[in-house]
Short mmCIF file of C-alpha atoms in Angstrom, two decimals:
data_model
loop_
_atom_site.label_atom_id
_atom_site.label_comp_id
_atom_site.label_asym_id
_atom_site.label_seq_id
_atom_site.Cartn_x
_atom_site.Cartn_y
_atom_site.Cartn_z
CA MET A 15 33.21 -32.14 5.22
CA ARG A 16 32.68 -28.50 4.70
CA THR A 17 29.38 -27.31 3.31
CA LEU A 18 29.84 -25.54 -0.02
CA ILE A 19 28.58 -22.04 -0.15
CA THR A 20 27.82 -19.82 -3.20
CA PHE A 21 27.59 -16.11 -3.86
CA LEU A 22 24.35 -14.38 -2.85
CA CYS A 23 24.54 -10.65 -3.48
CA VAL A 24 23.45 -10.49 -7.04
CA GLY A 25 26.21 -8.72 -9.05
CA LEU A 26 27.61 -6.78 -6.06
CA PHE A 27 31.19 -6.61 -4.97
CA GLY A 28 32.34 -10.21 -5.44
CA LEU A 29 34.56 -13.08 -5.20
CA SER A 30 38.27 -13.08 -5.66
CA ALA A 31 39.57 -15.21 -8.50
CA SER A 32 41.38 -17.69 -6.18
CA ALA A 33 38.61 -17.83 -3.48
CA THR A 34 36.65 -20.90 -2.62
CA PRO A 35 32.78 -21.11 -2.89
CA GLU A 36 32.56 -20.69 0.87
CA ARG A 37 33.39 -16.99 0.50
CA MET A 38 30.12 -16.01 -1.16
CA LEU A 39 27.31 -16.52 1.21
CA GLY A 40 28.95 -17.14 4.53
CA LEU A 41 26.85 -19.49 6.48
CA ARG A 42 28.73 -22.67 7.17
CA ARG A 43 25.90 -24.98 7.21
CA LEU A 44 22.36 -25.14 5.92
CA PRO A 45 19.42 -24.10 8.23
CA LYS A 46 18.18 -26.81 10.61
CA GLY A 47 14.48 -27.45 10.63
CA ARG A 48 11.64 -25.31 9.42
CA LEU A 49 8.57 -23.66 10.90
CA ASP A 50 5.13 -25.18 11.13
CA PHE A 51 2.37 -23.03 9.64
CA ALA A 52 -1.36 -23.29 10.22
CA PRO A 53 -3.70 -23.25 7.14
CA ALA A 54 -4.70 -19.91 5.80
CA PRO A 55 -7.18 -18.29 8.26
CA ASP A 56 -10.71 -17.29 7.45
CA LEU A 57 -9.93 -13.55 6.78
CA ARG A 58 -13.50 -12.58 7.58
CA SER A 59 -13.01 -13.39 11.15
CA TYR A 60 -9.22 -12.72 11.54
CA SER A 61 -7.61 -9.53 12.60
CA GLN A 62 -4.74 -8.88 10.35
CA GLU A 63 -1.36 -7.72 11.79
CA THR A 64 1.81 -6.26 10.33
CA VAL A 65 5.09 -5.64 12.14
CA ASP A 66 7.74 -3.68 10.19
CA TRP A 67 10.92 -2.50 11.70
CA ARG A 68 12.34 -0.79 8.57
CA PRO A 69 11.95 2.68 9.91
CA TYR A 70 14.66 1.76 12.41
CA SER A 71 17.04 0.05 9.99
CA THR A 72 19.80 0.90 7.55
CA VAL A 73 20.38 -1.53 4.60
CA MET A 74 24.07 -2.57 4.33
CA ASN A 75 26.06 -4.46 1.74
CA GLN A 76 28.37 -7.40 2.66
CA GLY A 77 29.85 -7.26 -0.89
CA ASN A 78 32.57 -9.70 -1.85
CA CYS A 79 33.10 -11.35 1.57
CA GLY A 80 31.29 -14.32 3.09
CA SER A 81 30.25 -12.13 6.08
CA CYS A 82 26.47 -12.53 6.07
CA VAL A 83 26.47 -13.68 9.67
CA ALA A 84 28.16 -10.58 10.86
CA PHE A 85 25.90 -8.31 8.71
CA ALA A 86 22.70 -10.00 9.81
CA THR A 87 23.88 -9.77 13.52
CA ILE A 88 24.92 -6.14 13.23
CA ALA A 89 21.76 -5.14 11.44
CA THR A 90 19.69 -6.79 14.14
CA LEU A 91 21.69 -5.08 16.88
CA GLN A 92 21.42 -1.60 15.29
CA ILE A 93 17.59 -1.81 14.86
CA GLN A 94 17.23 -3.21 18.41
CA MET A 95 19.31 -0.34 19.76
CA SER A 96 17.02 2.28 18.26
CA ILE A 97 14.01 0.33 19.61
CA ALA A 98 15.40 0.26 23.07
CA ALA A 99 16.02 4.00 22.81
CA GLY A 100 12.47 4.46 21.51
CA VAL A 101 13.66 6.69 18.65
CA SER A 102 14.40 6.16 14.96
CA TRP A 103 16.94 8.94 14.75
CA LEU A 104 19.61 7.26 16.88
CA ASN A 105 20.91 5.54 13.81
CA PRO A 106 23.80 3.57 15.45
CA HIS A 107 26.52 2.15 13.26
CA TYR A 108 28.54 -0.84 14.63
CA SER A 109 31.58 -2.39 12.92
CA THR A 110 30.75 -5.59 10.99
CA ASP A 111 34.43 -6.04 10.20
CA ALA A 112 35.24 -5.88 13.95
CA LEU A 113 32.64 -8.58 14.81
CA PHE A 114 33.65 -10.80 11.91
CA ALA A 115 37.47 -10.50 12.16
CA CYS A 116 37.70 -10.44 15.98
CA GLY A 117 34.93 -13.14 16.45
CA GLY A 118 36.53 -15.80 14.22
CA GLY A 119 34.79 -15.41 10.83
CA SER A 120 36.61 -15.18 7.49
CA CYS A 121 35.63 -14.19 4.04
CA ASP A 122 36.54 -17.64 2.62
CA GLY A 123 35.13 -19.57 5.52
CA GLY A 124 32.08 -17.72 6.63
CA TRP A 125 30.68 -17.94 10.15
CA MET A 126 27.81 -19.14 12.38
CA PRO A 127 25.15 -16.96 14.09
CA GLU A 128 25.51 -18.66 17.56
CA GLU A 129 29.15 -17.67 17.53
CA ALA A 130 28.27 -14.10 16.46
CA VAL A 131 25.60 -13.49 19.17
CA SER A 132 27.87 -15.29 21.74
CA TYR A 133 30.72 -12.91 20.89
CA LEU A 134 28.48 -9.91 21.09
CA GLN A 135 27.67 -10.89 24.63
CA SER A 136 31.16 -11.75 25.82
CA SER A 137 33.28 -9.37 23.96
CA GLY A 138 31.09 -6.83 22.11
CA VAL A 139 31.82 -4.58 19.16
CA PRO A 140 32.92 -0.92 18.62
CA ASP A 141 31.30 1.65 16.35
CA GLU A 142 31.99 1.34 12.59
CA ALA A 143 34.43 4.29 12.63
CA CYS A 144 36.74 2.30 14.81
CA LEU A 145 37.18 -0.40 12.24
CA PRO A 146 35.51 0.62 9.00
CA ASN A 147 34.05 -2.10 6.73
CA THR A 148 36.54 -2.49 3.99
CA SER A 149 36.33 -6.23 3.43
CA ALA A 150 33.13 -5.77 1.35
CA SER A 151 35.04 -3.69 -1.17
CA SER A 152 38.51 -5.25 -0.98
CA SER A 153 37.71 -8.92 -0.68
CA PHE A 154 40.32 -9.27 1.98
CA ASP A 155 39.70 -10.13 5.69
CA ALA A 156 40.00 -7.19 8.04
CA GLN A 157 42.53 -7.37 10.90
CA CYS A 158 41.28 -7.18 14.48
CA SER A 159 44.58 -5.50 15.28
CA ASP A 160 43.61 -2.55 13.11
CA MET A 161 40.84 -1.42 15.43
CA CYS A 162 41.19 2.19 16.71
CA SER A 163 43.50 2.68 19.67
CA ASP A 164 40.68 3.58 22.06
CA SER A 165 38.46 0.74 20.94
CA SER A 166 37.95 -0.55 24.57
CA SER A 167 36.05 2.54 25.54
CA ARG A 168 33.87 2.31 22.36
CA ILE A 169 32.76 -1.34 22.76
CA TYR A 170 29.18 -2.27 23.17
CA LYS A 171 28.09 -5.65 24.69
CA ILE A 172 24.63 -7.09 24.58
CA LEU A 173 23.16 -8.31 28.01
CA SER A 174 22.12 -11.78 26.54
CA TYR A 175 20.51 -13.39 23.68
CA THR A 176 17.44 -15.73 23.10
CA THR A 177 16.69 -18.39 20.73
CA PRO A 178 12.93 -18.29 19.95
CA THR A 179 13.23 -21.15 17.55
CA SER A 180 15.99 -23.82 17.05
CA GLY A 181 15.77 -26.69 14.64
CA GLY A 182 12.12 -25.72 13.77
CA GLY A 183 9.19 -24.25 15.61
CA ASP A 184 5.93 -22.46 14.89
CA VAL A 185 4.96 -19.17 13.28
CA GLU A 186 3.33 -17.65 16.43
CA THR A 187 6.56 -17.99 18.38
CA VAL A 188 8.49 -16.15 15.77
CA LYS A 189 5.70 -13.52 15.47
CA ALA A 190 5.61 -12.92 19.25
CA ALA A 191 9.47 -12.45 19.23
CA LEU A 192 9.28 -9.98 16.31
CA ARG A 193 6.81 -7.75 18.10
CA LYS A 194 9.73 -7.00 20.33
CA GLY A 195 12.35 -6.47 17.72
CA PRO A 196 14.08 -8.07 14.81
CA LEU A 197 15.72 -11.50 14.77
CA VAL A 198 18.78 -13.02 13.24
CA THR A 199 17.71 -16.00 11.14
CA THR A 200 18.98 -18.37 8.42
CA LEU A 201 17.68 -19.79 5.18
CA SER A 202 18.62 -21.96 2.24
CA VAL A 203 19.31 -19.97 -0.92
CA TYR A 204 18.16 -21.11 -4.39
CA ASP A 205 18.94 -19.85 -7.91
CA ASP A 206 15.58 -17.93 -8.23
CA PHE A 207 16.17 -16.15 -4.85
CA LEU A 208 19.08 -14.24 -6.57
CA LEU A 209 16.73 -12.91 -9.21
CA TYR A 210 14.15 -11.50 -6.76
CA GLU A 211 12.88 -7.99 -7.46
CA LYS A 212 9.64 -7.40 -5.78
CA GLY A 213 6.54 -9.06 -4.25
CA VAL A 214 6.32 -12.17 -2.12
CA TYR A 215 9.07 -14.71 -2.90
CA GLN A 216 8.52 -18.50 -2.80
CA HIS A 217 11.04 -20.94 -4.20
CA LYS A 218 9.89 -22.27 -7.64
CA THR A 219 12.90 -23.14 -9.72
CA GLY A 220 16.69 -23.63 -9.50
CA ASN A 221 19.20 -25.46 -7.51
CA ILE A 222 20.08 -25.03 -3.94
CA LEU A 223 23.26 -22.81 -3.59
CA GLY A 224 24.01 -22.76 0.16
CA GLY A 225 23.13 -21.19 3.41
CA HIS A 226 22.61 -17.55 4.25
CA ALA A 227 22.06 -15.37 7.35
CA VAL A 228 19.72 -12.40 7.31
CA SER A 229 17.83 -10.08 9.68
CA LEU A 230 14.09 -10.89 10.09
CA VAL A 231 12.52 -7.35 10.49
CA GLY A 232 8.77 -8.04 10.33
CA PHE A 233 5.79 -9.94 8.96
CA ASP A 234 2.43 -9.31 7.31
CA ASP A 235 -0.58 -11.62 8.02
CA THR A 236 -2.24 -10.55 4.75
CA LYS A 237 0.73 -11.36 2.66
CA ARG A 238 1.41 -14.45 4.71
CA ALA A 239 5.06 -13.57 4.51
CA TRP A 240 8.21 -12.54 6.49
CA LEU A 241 9.93 -9.22 5.80
CA VAL A 242 13.68 -9.84 5.56
CA GLN A 243 16.55 -7.26 5.43
CA ASN A 244 19.26 -8.70 3.23
CA SER A 245 22.98 -7.60 3.02
CA CYS A 246 23.20 -6.86 -0.56
CA GLY A 247 22.69 -3.13 -0.64
CA PRO A 248 19.64 -1.02 -1.58
CA ASP A 249 20.04 -2.02 -5.30
CA TRP A 250 18.81 -5.59 -4.51
CA GLY A 251 15.13 -6.50 -4.07
CA GLU A 252 12.70 -3.96 -2.70
CA GLY A 253 15.32 -1.42 -1.66
CA GLY A 254 17.44 -4.05 0.01
CA TYR A 255 14.38 -6.09 1.47
CA ILE A 256 12.46 -9.19 0.35
CA TRP A 257 9.16 -10.62 1.38
CA ILE A 258 9.50 -14.45 1.89
CA SER A 259 6.35 -16.65 1.94
CA TRP A 260 5.39 -18.48 5.04
CA ASP A 261 5.04 -21.52 2.82
CA ASP A 262 8.63 -21.24 1.40
CA ASP A 263 10.78 -24.26 1.89
CA SER A 264 13.98 -22.36 2.61
CA GLY A 265 13.70 -22.97 6.35
CA ILE A 266 13.61 -19.24 7.17
CA GLY A 267 12.61 -18.65 10.79
CA GLY A 268 13.36 -22.20 11.85
CA GLU A 269 16.39 -20.94 13.69
CA THR A 270 16.33 -17.45 15.24
CA TRP A 271 18.30 -15.37 17.56
CA GLY A 272 17.01 -12.29 19.51
CA LEU A 273 19.30 -9.82 21.20
CA GLU A 274 18.57 -8.59 24.77
CA LEU A 275 19.77 -5.04 25.31
CA GLU A 276 19.91 -2.71 28.34
CA HIS A 277 17.33 0.08 27.84
CA PRO A 278 19.25 3.33 28.07
CA ALA A 279 18.02 5.99 30.41
CA ASN A 280 19.97 8.73 28.51
CA PHE A 281 21.38 8.70 24.96
CA ILE A 282 22.45 11.14 22.31
CA SER A 283 23.56 11.08 18.79
CA VAL A 284 25.38 13.24 16.34
CA THR A 285 22.65 13.73 13.67
CA TYR A 286 24.92 15.72 11.28
CA PRO A 287 27.38 14.94 9.99
CA ASN A 288 26.49 11.30 9.76
CA ASP A 289 28.80 8.40 8.78
CA LEU A 290 30.43 8.81 5.35
CA ASP A 291 28.87 12.33 4.85
CA TYR A 292 30.95 14.76 2.69
CA VAL A 293 30.87 18.34 3.88
CA SER A 294 32.15 21.62 2.53
CA GLY A 295 32.34 25.22 3.64
CA GLN A 296 30.02 26.44 6.56
CA ILE A 297 28.09 23.63 8.11
CA LYS A 298 26.04 23.03 11.25
CA LEU A 299 27.04 20.33 13.67
CA THR A 300 23.82 18.86 15.17
CA SER A 301 22.99 16.79 18.06
CA GLN A 302 20.35 16.71 20.98
CA GLY A 303 20.48 19.16 23.95
CA ASN A 304 23.52 20.92 25.45
CA VAL A 305 26.57 19.01 24.29
CA LYS A 306 30.18 19.28 23.67
CA PHE A 307 31.25 18.27 20.10
CA HIS A 308 34.67 16.54 20.02
CA LEU A 309 36.28 16.75 16.57
CA ARG A 310 39.22 14.29 15.82
CA ASP A 311 41.51 13.79 12.90
CA SER A 312 41.87 10.58 10.87
CA LYS A 313 44.30 9.14 13.37
CA GLY A 314 41.81 9.69 16.33
CA GLN A 315 43.70 12.63 17.79
CA GLU A 316 41.38 15.34 19.19
CA ILE A 317 41.75 18.71 17.48
CA GLY A 318 38.75 20.70 18.77
CA VAL A 319 35.96 20.83 21.32
CA TYR A 320 32.96 22.94 20.78
CA THR A 321 30.13 23.60 23.20
CA ALA A 322 26.57 24.11 21.78
CA ASP A 323 22.91 23.98 22.46
CA SER A 324 22.29 21.13 19.88
CA ILE A 325 23.63 23.18 16.84
CA TYR A 326 27.01 24.52 16.31
CA ALA A 327 28.00 26.60 13.24
CA PHE A 328 31.37 25.33 11.92
CA ASP A 329 33.68 26.44 9.25
CA THR A 330 35.35 23.43 7.57
CA THR A 331 37.59 25.65 5.47
CA LYS A 332 39.85 26.09 8.53
CA LEU A 333 40.84 22.50 8.49
CA ARG A 334 42.65 20.44 5.88
CA GLU A 335 40.53 18.30 3.52
CA GLY A 336 40.21 14.53 4.37
CA ARG A 337 38.70 12.07 6.89
CA PHE A 338 37.58 13.28 10.30
CA GLU A 339 35.65 11.79 13.28
CA ILE A 340 33.16 13.52 15.59
CA TYR A 341 31.19 12.60 18.74
CA ALA A 342 29.01 14.39 21.18
CA GLU A 343 29.18 14.45 24.97
CA SER A 344 26.17 15.47 26.89
CA LEU A 345 26.54 18.33 29.41
CA SER A 346 23.18 17.64 31.22
CA ALA A 347 23.81 13.84 31.58
CA PRO A 348 27.54 13.42 32.62
CA GLY A 349 29.22 10.49 31.07
CA VAL A 350 26.80 10.04 28.26
CA LYS A 351 28.37 10.13 24.78
CA SER A 352 27.30 9.48 21.36
CA GLN A 353 28.84 7.00 18.83
CA VAL A 354 31.80 8.26 16.85
CA ARG A 355 30.86 9.26 13.31
CA GLU A 356 33.38 9.38 10.40
CA PHE A 357 33.02 11.94 7.65
CA TYR A 358 35.00 13.85 4.91
CA ILE A 359 35.81 17.52 4.43
CA LEU A 360 36.09 18.54 0.89
CA ASN A 361 36.73 22.20 -0.12
CA SER A 362 38.16 21.86 -3.63
CA GLU A 363 37.11 20.24 -6.88
CA PRO A 364 37.59 16.54 -6.57
CA GLN A 365 39.93 14.72 -8.98
CA MET A 366 38.74 11.29 -10.06
CA SER A 367 39.35 8.61 -12.56
CA LEU A 368 38.03 5.04 -12.93
CA SER A 369 39.15 1.90 -14.93
CA PHE A 370 38.25 -1.73 -14.78
CA SER A 371 39.02 -5.01 -16.48
CA PRO A 372 37.64 -8.54 -16.38
CA VAL A 373 39.29 -10.94 -14.02
CA LYS A 374 39.10 -13.71 -16.61
CA LYS A 375 39.25 -12.91 -20.30
CA ILE A 376 35.88 -12.52 -22.10
CA LYS A 377 35.40 -14.57 -25.21
CA PRO A 378 36.45 -12.88 -28.51
CA ASN A 379 32.83 -12.47 -29.52
CA GLY A 380 32.08 -10.71 -26.21
CA SER A 381 29.61 -13.26 -25.01
CA VAL A 382 29.22 -13.78 -21.18
CA ASN A 383 27.02 -15.83 -18.91
CA GLY A 384 26.74 -16.62 -15.32
CA ARG A 385 28.90 -14.44 -12.94
CA ILE A 386 31.64 -12.27 -14.24
CA GLU A 387 34.06 -10.23 -12.07
CA PHE A 388 36.15 -7.08 -12.63
CA ASP A 389 39.22 -5.58 -10.95
CA ILE A 390 38.75 -1.89 -10.35
CA LYS A 391 41.27 0.88 -10.04
CA ALA A 392 40.05 4.15 -8.60
CA ILE A 393 42.31 7.28 -8.45
CA PHE A 394 41.07 10.11 -6.43
CA SER A 395 42.17 13.36 -4.59
CA PRO A 396 41.77 14.77 -1.98
CA VAL A 397 39.14 12.34 -0.74
CA PRO A 398 37.77 9.03 -1.88
CA ILE A 399 35.05 8.91 -4.55
CA GLN A 400 31.81 9.28 -2.68
CA HIS A 401 29.63 6.85 -4.70
CA LEU A 402 30.55 4.16 -7.16
CA GLN A 403 28.20 2.31 -9.60
CA LEU A 404 28.52 -0.34 -12.13
CA ARG A 405 25.95 0.68 -14.79
CA ILE A 406 24.57 -1.81 -17.29
CA LEU A 407 23.26 0.07 -20.33
CA ASP A 408 21.22 -1.20 -23.18
CA PRO A 409 22.00 -0.49 -26.94
CA GLN A 410 20.07 2.83 -26.62
CA GLY A 411 22.11 3.99 -23.65
CA LYS A 412 19.46 3.40 -21.09
CA VAL A 413 20.59 2.24 -17.66
CA VAL A 414 18.84 -1.10 -17.01
CA LYS A 415 20.62 -2.02 -13.84
CA THR A 416 22.99 -0.39 -11.29
CA LEU A 417 25.25 -1.93 -8.67
CA SER A 418 26.50 0.41 -5.97
CA ASN A 419 29.09 0.83 -3.28
CA ASP A 420 29.59 3.85 -1.05
CA ARG A 421 33.06 2.87 0.51
CA VAL A 422 35.42 3.34 -2.41
CA LEU A 423 38.98 2.01 -2.21
CA SER A 424 41.80 2.53 -4.67
CA ALA A 425 41.77 -1.10 -5.52
CA MET A 426 38.48 -3.20 -5.51
CA ARG A 427 36.83 -6.13 -6.94
CA MET A 428 33.22 -6.09 -8.42
CA GLY A 429 31.02 -9.00 -9.67
CA TRP A 430 27.93 -9.00 -11.83
CA ARG A 431 25.51 -11.94 -12.28
CA THR A 432 24.42 -11.69 -15.83
CA PRO A 433 21.00 -13.58 -15.40
CA THR A 434 19.68 -10.33 -13.73
CA VAL A 435 19.11 -8.93 -17.22
CA PRO A 436 17.59 -10.37 -20.46
CA ASN A 437 19.95 -11.89 -23.10
CA GLY A 438 21.23 -9.28 -25.47
CA HIS A 439 24.10 -6.69 -25.92
CA TYR A 440 25.01 -4.27 -23.23
CA ASN A 441 27.70 -1.71 -22.32
CA LEU A 442 29.11 -1.78 -18.90
CA VAL A 443 30.44 1.48 -17.47
CA LEU A 444 31.91 2.30 -14.01
CA HIS A 445 30.39 5.61 -12.77
CA GLY A 446 31.77 7.64 -9.91
CA GLU A 447 30.15 10.67 -8.07
CA THR A 448 31.25 13.18 -5.46
CA ASN A 449 29.24 15.99 -4.06
CA TYR A 450 31.06 19.32 -3.60
CA ASN A 451 29.64 22.77 -2.85
CA GLY A 452 26.09 21.73 -4.14
CA LYS A 453 27.39 20.28 -7.33
CA VAL A 454 27.79 16.64 -8.29
CA TYR A 455 31.19 15.84 -9.92
CA SER A 456 31.18 12.67 -11.90
CA VAL A 457 33.49 10.42 -13.85
CA ASP A 458 32.95 7.45 -16.13
CA SER A 459 35.29 4.66 -17.14
CA SER A 460 35.70 3.45 -20.68
CA ALA A 461 32.75 1.19 -21.73
CA LEU A 462 33.04 -2.54 -22.10
CA GLY A 463 30.61 -4.18 -24.52
CA VAL A 464 29.34 -7.71 -23.82
CA THR A 465 26.60 -9.95 -25.11
CA VAL A 466 24.68 -11.86 -22.48
CA LYS A 467 23.89 -15.33 -23.48
CA ASN A 468 22.63 -17.26 -20.45
#
């Protein structure tokens, strides 16, 4: 019998109308066991400690696919890579869709952390530019066969993985592991978890909804809480993070996986442009040391090589507009290359339009409750819309909540969980933005009026 899973990412890019509940969280079973915690210490004689790996991390958004296991694993890998290098600017981006699609996960069926870390060791994953994460926006599974033609040379494998806890354990074991880096962990999700905004969370009300995988990125002895990076984007919680009480009954920390990486002797990174940057006119390509910048078109074909001492002045107007890739090759450390970054060149005013409609008809009086979903059509030229938001406005036109996505496709699906706002009347508007030549060009869809009655 399959464990029923329900949607976690509060109002972000959501479930297709025909999908099963397994699609929404993505952990195929509930966590096993929980941690044992000692009574609160006497703070007068106890040295408080905080571990916080957020400076090395980037919040991601699993959107409308049950891929939490892949996102938790990739988030943990990316942070651990920067820790191994000893720098926060490395900012590696690995493909969640490649790990998920090639490793055996699916949007409808989810996946398991032990399978994900095992696949990272045996097969590895390429950078995100090799297979961009589109499943979060489209709701469809990515295809492993769609990876870039040179994926084999862009694959990274971990040396091994550890399981500090399995089926339960104690807090000190998890804290000791966290001092070395982040951990993949699991937890049971309840209704009130979805409504978290700030502070230390501890389950109080609501039903259990299913299992979820996240990246454990720190702890705070004073708060008596774990610091968790979720995969619901920066609009959720405290900038995409949540503090979870040591006394919570979700089982968090009872199962953990740590990643063992080779500590690189030499490493470089393209620091500009970064993934999904939009650039115009004269720009400066930047990296570290003496490098060759390799520029490639959207099909991965090399179109230029530029030698520079960390900075190269580049005129984007000499190229057509659209998607490009770039990586750096070290001249002082032969064979050392950076990850490939994907970026867009835009040298004309962007053309944009947005429209959306409910997947299921809204009641004639406009009343809604629970989770509602929308089909989105985005028309753009010559490049995709850079940022997309669903804005929830009160009767005075004030934005009370925004739900965002930075990988905009021509056809998307978005969901919104109405309990995230008080009952009342609201106008929903899709808002798109693209930066060009120092100016923000924007577009809004027609408004949809609804009355929330939860």
